[in-house]
CSV table of C-alpha atoms in Angstrom, one decimal:
chain,number,residue,atom,x,y,z
A,291,MET,CA,-222.0,-100.0,50.0
A,292,GLU,CA,-220.4,-102.0,52.8
A,293,ALA,CA,-218.6,-100.1,55.6
A,294,ILE,CA,-214.8,-99.9,55.5
A,295,THR,CA,-213.1,-102.2,58.2
A,296,ILE,CA,-209.7,-102.2,59.8
A,297,LYS,CA,-208.9,-105.3,57.6
A,298,ASP,CA,-209.7,-103.3,54.5
A,299,ILE,CA,-207.3,-100.5,55.6
A,300,ALA,CA,-204.6,-103.0,56.5
A,301,ARG,CA,-204.9,-104.8,53.2
A,302,ALA,CA,-204.7,-101.5,51.2
A,303,LEU,CA,-201.6,-100.3,53.1
A,304,ASN,CA,-200.0,-103.7,53.4
A,305,LEU,CA,-199.9,-103.5,57.2
A,306,SER,CA,-201.0,-105.8,59.9
A,307,THR,CA,-204.5,-105.3,61.4
A,308,SER,CA,-203.0,-104.8,64.9
A,309,THR,CA,-200.7,-102.1,63.5
A,310,VAL,CA,-203.7,-100.3,61.9
A,311,SER,CA,-205.8,-100.7,65.1
A,312,ARG,CA,-203.1,-99.2,67.3
A,313,ALA,CA,-202.5,-96.4,64.8
A,314,LEU,CA,-206.1,-95.5,64.8
A,315,ARG,CA,-206.1,-95.3,68.6
A,316,GLY,CA,-203.1,-93.0,68.4
A,317,SER,CA,-200.8,-95.4,70.3
A,318,TYR,CA,-197.4,-94.2,71.3
A,319,GLU,CA,-196.1,-97.6,70.2
A,320,ILE,CA,-196.6,-96.8,66.5
A,321,ASN,CA,-194.1,-94.9,64.4
A,322,PRO,CA,-195.4,-91.4,63.7
A,323,ASP,CA,-195.1,-91.8,59.9
A,324,THR,CA,-197.1,-95.0,59.9
A,325,LYS,CA,-199.7,-93.4,62.2
A,326,LYS,CA,-200.0,-90.4,59.8
A,327,LEU,CA,-200.4,-92.8,56.8
A,328,VAL,CA,-203.1,-94.8,58.5
A,329,LEU,CA,-205.1,-91.8,59.7
A,330,GLU,CA,-204.9,-90.0,56.4
A,331,TYR,CA,-206.1,-93.2,54.5
A,332,ALA,CA,-208.9,-93.8,57.1
A,333,GLU,CA,-210.2,-90.2,56.6
A,334,LYS,CA,-209.9,-90.6,52.8
A,335,VAL,CA,-212.1,-93.7,52.8
A,336,ASN,CA,-214.5,-92.3,55.5
A,337,TYR,CA,-213.7,-95.1,58.0
A,338,HIS,CA,-215.8,-95.1,61.2
A,339,PRO,CA,-215.1,-97.6,64.0
A,340,ASN,CA,-217.9,-99.9,65.2
A,341,PRO,CA,-218.1,-99.4,69.0
A,342,ILE,CA,-219.8,-102.7,69.6
A,343,ALA,CA,-217.3,-104.6,67.5
A,344,LEU,CA,-214.5,-102.7,69.2
A,345,SER,CA,-215.9,-103.7,72.7
A,346,LEU,CA,-216.0,-107.3,71.7
A,347,LYS,CA,-212.6,-107.4,70.0
A,348,GLU,CA,-210.8,-105.6,72.7
A,349,ASN,CA,-212.6,-107.2,75.6
A,350,LYS,CA,-213.4,-103.8,77.0
A,351,SER,CA,-216.6,-102.2,78.3
A,352,ARG,CA,-216.1,-98.8,76.7
A,353,ALA,CA,-217.1,-97.4,80.1
A,354,ILE,CA,-215.2,-95.5,82.8
A,355,GLY,CA,-216.1,-95.1,86.4
A,356,VAL,CA,-216.2,-91.8,88.3
A,357,ILE,CA,-216.4,-91.4,92.1
A,358,VAL,CA,-217.0,-87.9,93.6
A,359,PRO,CA,-217.9,-86.9,97.1
A,360,GLU,CA,-221.2,-85.2,96.1
A,361,ILE,CA,-222.7,-84.4,92.7
A,362,ALA,CA,-224.7,-81.6,94.2
A,363,ASN,CA,-221.4,-79.7,94.8
A,364,HIS,CA,-221.1,-77.2,92.0
A,365,PHE,CA,-217.4,-78.0,91.4
A,366,PHE,CA,-218.0,-81.7,91.0
A,367,SER,CA,-221.1,-81.3,88.7
A,368,GLN,CA,-218.9,-79.1,86.5
A,369,ALA,CA,-216.0,-81.6,86.6
A,370,ILE,CA,-218.4,-84.4,85.6
A,371,ASN,CA,-219.5,-82.3,82.6
A,372,GLY,CA,-215.9,-82.1,81.5
A,373,ILE,CA,-215.4,-85.8,82.0
A,374,GLU,CA,-218.5,-86.7,80.1
A,375,ALA,CA,-217.7,-84.3,77.2
A,376,GLU,CA,-214.3,-86.0,76.7
A,377,ALA,CA,-215.7,-89.5,77.2
A,378,TYR,CA,-218.6,-89.0,74.7
A,379,LYS,CA,-216.2,-87.6,72.1
A,380,ARG,CA,-214.2,-90.8,72.3
A,381,GLY,CA,-217.0,-93.3,72.4
A,382,TYR,CA,-217.1,-94.1,76.2
A,383,HIS,CA,-219.9,-94.2,78.7
A,384,VAL,CA,-219.5,-92.8,82.2
A,385,VAL,CA,-220.7,-94.6,85.3
A,386,ILE,CA,-221.0,-92.1,88.3
A,387,PHE,CA,-220.9,-92.9,92.0
A,388,GLN,CA,-221.0,-90.7,95.1
A,389,SER,CA,-219.0,-91.4,98.2
A,390,HIS,CA,-221.0,-88.8,100.3
A,391,GLU,CA,-217.7,-88.1,102.1
A,392,SER,CA,-217.6,-91.8,103.4
A,393,TYR,CA,-214.4,-93.9,103.1
A,394,GLU,CA,-216.5,-97.0,103.5
A,395,ARG,CA,-218.8,-96.0,100.7
A,396,GLU,CA,-215.9,-95.0,98.5
A,397,CYS,CA,-214.4,-98.6,98.9
A,398,SER,CA,-217.8,-100.0,98.1
A,399,ASN,CA,-218.0,-97.8,95.0
A,400,ILE,CA,-214.6,-99.1,93.8
A,401,GLN,CA,-215.7,-102.7,94.2
A,402,HIS,CA,-218.9,-102.1,92.2
A,403,LEU,CA,-216.9,-100.4,89.4
A,404,VAL,CA,-214.4,-103.3,89.2
A,405,GLY,CA,-217.3,-105.7,89.2
A,406,ARG,CA,-218.8,-103.9,86.3
A,407,LYS,CA,-215.5,-104.2,84.4
A,408,VAL,CA,-215.0,-100.5,83.7
A,409,ASP,CA,-211.9,-99.7,81.6
A,410,GLY,CA,-210.6,-97.2,84.1
A,411,VAL,CA,-211.5,-95.1,87.2
A,412,LEU,CA,-211.5,-91.4,87.9
A,413,ILE,CA,-211.8,-90.5,91.6
A,414,SER,CA,-211.8,-87.5,93.9
A,415,LEU,CA,-211.3,-88.7,97.5
A,416,SER,CA,-213.8,-88.6,100.3
A,417,GLY,CA,-213.3,-86.4,103.3
A,418,GLN,CA,-212.7,-89.5,105.4
A,419,THR,CA,-210.1,-91.2,103.1
A,420,THR,CA,-206.8,-91.6,104.8
A,421,HIS,CA,-205.9,-95.1,103.4
A,422,THR,CA,-205.3,-95.9,99.8
A,423,GLY,CA,-205.4,-99.8,99.9
A,424,HIS,CA,-208.6,-99.9,97.8
A,425,LEU,CA,-206.9,-97.8,95.1
A,426,LEU,CA,-203.6,-99.8,95.2
A,427,GLU,CA,-205.7,-103.0,94.8
A,428,ILE,CA,-207.4,-101.8,91.5
A,429,GLN,CA,-203.9,-100.8,90.2
A,430,LYS,CA,-202.6,-104.3,90.9
A,431,ARG,CA,-205.5,-105.6,88.8
A,432,GLY,CA,-204.3,-103.3,85.9
A,433,VAL,CA,-207.2,-100.9,86.0
A,434,PRO,CA,-206.0,-97.4,84.9
A,435,LEU,CA,-206.6,-94.8,87.6
A,436,VAL,CA,-206.6,-91.0,87.7
A,437,VAL,CA,-207.1,-88.9,90.9
A,438,PHE,CA,-208.4,-85.4,90.6
A,439,ASP,CA,-209.0,-82.4,92.8
A,440,ARG,CA,-208.8,-84.2,96.2
A,441,ILE,CA,-205.7,-86.2,95.6
A,442,THR,CA,-203.2,-88.1,97.8
A,443,ASN,CA,-199.4,-88.4,97.6
A,444,ASP,CA,-199.6,-91.9,99.0
A,445,ILE,CA,-200.2,-93.5,95.7
A,446,GLU,CA,-198.3,-93.2,92.4
A,447,THR,CA,-200.8,-92.4,89.7
A,448,ASN,CA,-201.8,-89.5,87.4
A,449,LYS,CA,-203.3,-86.6,89.2
A,450,VAL,CA,-205.1,-83.4,88.0
A,451,ILE,CA,-205.7,-80.5,90.3
A,452,ALA,CA,-206.3,-76.7,90.4
A,453,ASP,CA,-203.3,-74.6,91.5
A,454,ASN,CA,-204.7,-74.4,95.0
A,455,PHE,CA,-201.6,-72.7,96.5
A,456,GLN,CA,-201.5,-69.9,94.0
A,457,GLY,CA,-205.2,-69.3,94.1
A,458,ALA,CA,-205.2,-69.0,97.9
A,459,PHE,CA,-202.1,-66.8,97.8
A,460,GLN,CA,-203.7,-64.3,95.4
A,461,ALA,CA,-207.0,-64.2,97.3
A,462,THR,CA,-205.1,-63.5,100.6
A,463,GLU,CA,-202.8,-61.0,98.9
A,464,HIS,CA,-205.9,-59.2,97.5
A,465,LEU,CA,-207.3,-58.8,101.0
A,466,ILE,CA,-204.0,-57.5,102.3
A,467,LEU,CA,-203.6,-55.0,99.5
A,468,ASN,CA,-207.0,-53.7,100.4
A,469,GLY,CA,-205.8,-52.9,103.9
A,470,ARG,CA,-206.9,-56.1,105.8
A,471,LYS,CA,-204.6,-57.5,108.4
A,472,ARG,CA,-206.6,-59.9,110.6
A,473,ILE,CA,-207.6,-62.4,107.8
A,474,ALA,CA,-209.5,-65.4,109.0
A,475,HIS,CA,-209.3,-68.7,107.0
A,476,ILE,CA,-212.3,-71.0,107.2
A,477,THR,CA,-211.4,-74.3,105.6
A,478,SER,CA,-212.2,-78.0,105.2
A,479,PRO,CA,-210.9,-80.9,107.3
A,480,SER,CA,-207.1,-80.8,107.6
A,481,LEU,CA,-206.4,-84.2,106.1
A,482,LEU,CA,-207.6,-83.0,102.6
A,483,TYR,CA,-204.8,-82.2,100.1
A,484,THR,CA,-206.8,-79.1,98.9
A,485,THR,CA,-207.0,-77.9,102.5
A,486,GLN,CA,-203.3,-78.2,103.0
A,487,GLU,CA,-202.4,-76.4,99.7
A,488,ARG,CA,-204.8,-73.5,100.3
A,489,LEU,CA,-203.6,-73.0,103.8
A,490,GLU,CA,-200.0,-72.9,102.6
A,491,GLY,CA,-200.9,-70.3,100.0
A,492,TYR,CA,-202.7,-68.2,102.7
A,493,LYS,CA,-199.7,-68.4,105.0
A,494,ALA,CA,-197.2,-67.5,102.2
A,495,ALA,CA,-199.2,-64.3,101.4
A,496,LEU,CA,-199.1,-63.3,105.0
A,497,ALA,CA,-195.4,-63.9,105.2
A,498,LYS,CA,-194.7,-61.9,102.0
A,499,TYR,CA,-196.3,-58.8,103.7
A,500,GLY,CA,-194.8,-59.3,107.1
A,501,ILE,CA,-198.1,-60.4,108.8
A,502,ILE,CA,-197.5,-62.9,111.5
A,503,PHE,CA,-199.5,-66.1,111.0
A,504,ASP,CA,-202.0,-66.6,113.8
A,505,GLU,CA,-203.4,-70.1,114.1
A,506,ASN,CA,-206.4,-68.7,116.1
A,507,LEU,CA,-207.6,-67.2,112.8
A,508,VAL,CA,-207.8,-70.6,111.1
A,509,ARG,CA,-210.8,-72.8,111.6
A,510,TYR,CA,-211.4,-76.3,110.2
A,511,CYS,CA,-215.0,-77.4,109.5
A,512,GLY,CA,-216.5,-80.8,108.8
A,513,PHE,CA,-219.3,-81.4,106.4
A,514,ALA,CA,-222.4,-80.8,108.6
A,515,PRO,CA,-224.3,-77.7,107.4
A,516,GLU,CA,-224.7,-76.1,110.9
A,517,GLU,CA,-221.0,-76.5,111.8
A,518,ALA,CA,-219.8,-73.6,109.6
A,519,ARG,CA,-222.3,-71.2,111.2
A,520,GLN,CA,-221.2,-72.2,114.7
A,521,VAL,CA,-217.6,-71.8,113.8
A,522,ILE,CA,-218.0,-68.4,112.3
A,523,PHE,CA,-220.1,-67.1,115.2
A,524,GLU,CA,-217.3,-68.2,117.6
A,525,LEU,CA,-214.6,-66.7,115.4
A,526,LEU,CA,-216.3,-63.4,115.0
A,527,ASP,CA,-216.9,-63.1,118.7
A,528,THR,CA,-213.4,-64.0,119.9
A,529,GLN,CA,-211.0,-63.0,117.1
A,530,LYS,CA,-212.6,-60.0,115.5
A,531,PRO,CA,-211.2,-60.6,112.0
A,532,ASP,CA,-211.4,-57.8,109.4
A,533,ALA,CA,-211.5,-60.3,106.5
A,534,ILE,CA,-212.6,-63.9,105.9
A,535,PHE,CA,-211.2,-66.3,103.2
A,536,THR,CA,-213.2,-69.5,102.8
A,537,ALA,CA,-211.9,-72.6,101.1
A,538,SER,CA,-215.0,-74.2,99.5
A,539,ASP,CA,-218.5,-73.6,98.0
A,540,ARG,CA,-220.3,-74.8,101.0
A,541,LEU,CA,-218.2,-72.9,103.5
A,542,ALA,CA,-218.5,-69.7,101.4
A,543,LEU,CA,-222.3,-69.7,101.5
A,544,ASP,CA,-222.7,-70.9,105.1
A,545,SER,CA,-220.1,-68.4,106.4
A,546,PHE,CA,-221.5,-65.5,104.2
A,547,ALA,CA,-225.0,-66.1,105.6
A,548,ALA,CA,-223.6,-66.4,109.2
A,549,VAL,CA,-221.8,-63.1,108.9
A,550,LYS,CA,-224.9,-61.3,107.5
A,551,ALA,CA,-227.0,-62.9,110.3
A,552,GLN,CA,-224.8,-61.2,112.9
A,553,GLY,CA,-225.6,-57.8,111.3
A,554,ILE,CA,-221.9,-57.3,110.2
A,555,ARG,CA,-221.5,-55.2,107.1
A,556,ILE,CA,-219.7,-56.8,104.1
A,557,PRO,CA,-217.1,-55.4,103.2
A,558,ASP,CA,-217.2,-52.4,105.5
A,559,ASP,CA,-216.6,-54.4,108.7
A,560,VAL,CA,-215.4,-57.7,107.3
A,561,ALA,CA,-214.2,-58.3,103.7
A,562,PHE,CA,-215.1,-61.7,102.2
A,563,ILE,CA,-213.7,-63.9,99.5
A,564,GLY,CA,-214.3,-67.5,98.7
A,565,PHE,CA,-212.5,-70.4,96.9
A,566,THR,CA,-215.6,-71.4,95.1
A,567,ASN,CA,-217.4,-72.4,91.8
A,568,LEU,CA,-220.7,-70.9,92.8
A,569,GLY,CA,-222.7,-69.8,89.8
A,570,VAL,CA,-224.7,-67.4,91.9
A,571,ALA,CA,-221.7,-65.6,93.6
A,572,HIS,CA,-222.4,-62.4,91.6
A,573,LEU,CA,-226.1,-62.4,92.8
A,574,LEU,CA,-225.3,-62.3,96.5
A,575,ASP,CA,-225.6,-59.0,98.3
A,576,PRO,CA,-222.9,-57.8,98.1
A,577,PRO,CA,-221.6,-59.8,95.1
A,578,LEU,CA,-219.0,-62.4,96.4
A,579,SER,CA,-215.4,-62.3,95.4
A,580,THR,CA,-214.2,-65.7,94.3
A,581,VAL,CA,-211.2,-67.8,93.4
A,582,VAL,CA,-212.7,-70.0,90.7
A,583,GLN,CA,-211.4,-73.5,90.1
A,584,PRO,CA,-211.3,-74.6,86.5
A,585,ALA,CA,-213.7,-77.5,87.2
A,586,PHE,CA,-214.7,-78.4,83.6
A,587,ALA,CA,-211.0,-78.3,82.5
A,588,ILE,CA,-210.0,-80.4,85.4
A,589,GLY,CA,-212.6,-83.1,84.6
A,590,LYS,CA,-211.8,-83.0,80.9
A,591,THR,CA,-208.1,-83.2,81.4
A,592,ALA,CA,-208.4,-86.1,83.9
A,593,ALA,CA,-210.6,-87.9,81.4
A,594,GLU,CA,-208.1,-87.3,78.6
A,595,ILE,CA,-205.3,-88.7,80.6
A,596,LEU,CA,-207.3,-91.8,81.7
A,597,LEU,CA,-208.5,-92.5,78.2
A,598,ASP,CA,-205.0,-92.0,76.7
A,599,THR,CA,-203.7,-94.6,79.2
A,600,ILE,CA,-206.6,-97.0,78.4
A,601,GLU,CA,-206.0,-96.6,74.6
A,602,LYS,CA,-202.2,-96.7,75.1
A,603,LYS,CA,-201.7,-93.2,73.7
A,604,GLN,CA,-199.7,-92.6,76.8
A,605,ASN,CA,-197.1,-94.8,78.4
A,606,ALA,CA,-198.6,-96.2,81.6
A,607,SER,CA,-195.2,-95.6,83.4
A,608,GLU,CA,-195.3,-91.9,82.7
A,609,ILE,CA,-196.8,-90.5,86.0
A,610,ARG,CA,-197.8,-86.8,86.0
A,611,THR,CA,-199.4,-84.3,88.3
A,612,ILE,CA,-201.1,-81.6,86.2
A,613,LYS,CA,-201.9,-78.2,87.9
A,614,ILE,CA,-204.4,-75.9,86.2
A,615,ALA,CA,-204.5,-72.2,86.9
A,616,THR,CA,-207.4,-70.8,88.9
A,617,GLU,CA,-209.4,-67.7,87.9
A,618,LEU,CA,-209.8,-64.6,90.1
A,619,ASN,CA,-213.1,-62.8,90.2
A,620,PHE,CA,-212.8,-59.8,92.6
A,621,ARG,CA,-216.2,-58.2,93.4
A,622,GLN,CA,-217.7,-55.9,96.0
A,623,SER,CA,-217.4,-58.3,99.0
A,624,SER,CA,-213.6,-57.9,99.2
A,625,LYS,CA,-213.1,-54.2,98.6
């Protein structure tokens, strides 16, 4: 028995093949009643699209590009899992590049992806990225783009992020309600959107409880492994915080280890909480309190939006910023 084709469905329903094709993709351009009719008939006759034929017919690669700062970062590995899950479900391959926090490398990654003729790009910006010309260029070429986690407001495109402000607010409030008043904040480079949002959440919680913001308790760290240790040693020596709130996986582990190396008791002397997706947080001694980003959901949602744009299920002119709630895991380190 020969496989059912789009032409067969079009002939049976007295519709054009282009209408059937768009209806099967869920295009917003197709009348809902027509879309329902086509989908129900396709299911009835057990229609399955031929991905190779689709690729040739639509002049598409059926591949999307993903650029992240570092795959080894637990957040990004989980986000990629979410991206791949959605892409696989919808018949797309995923091409992954790492920027390694380099703007120059990020630009090179973009050029490679465009050269490979991917159908769209998902990107989380590097720690050095302050200009968006390379992103504007692919938009001019008509390549759909979604920015996730590390976003920028300098470009109009769809964005998917965690609710960084609320997560930081709740973490800081938790420390305050447990009696802490000199709460240090160890965070990433100040130009990052996530850094700015988490700092604002931290400051808002202090203000709510009448604690004056002290900029001497905030420290910005680059990406060198030893830098966080040096920062925390200096902070502990000069500022005497009674709590520490860190803003990333790497900073959480480096700062936690540095505090322990100083012989400081957690949480007796210094309470500790991280904004992290560490899978081993509960295995640390004491178990680490965390604000967990919904990494898988962020990746999956970003992929959904990108693929909907590629397949014209979403109007390309509809620009959205989606915030996904964080999850709070309070353990012994912050009590």
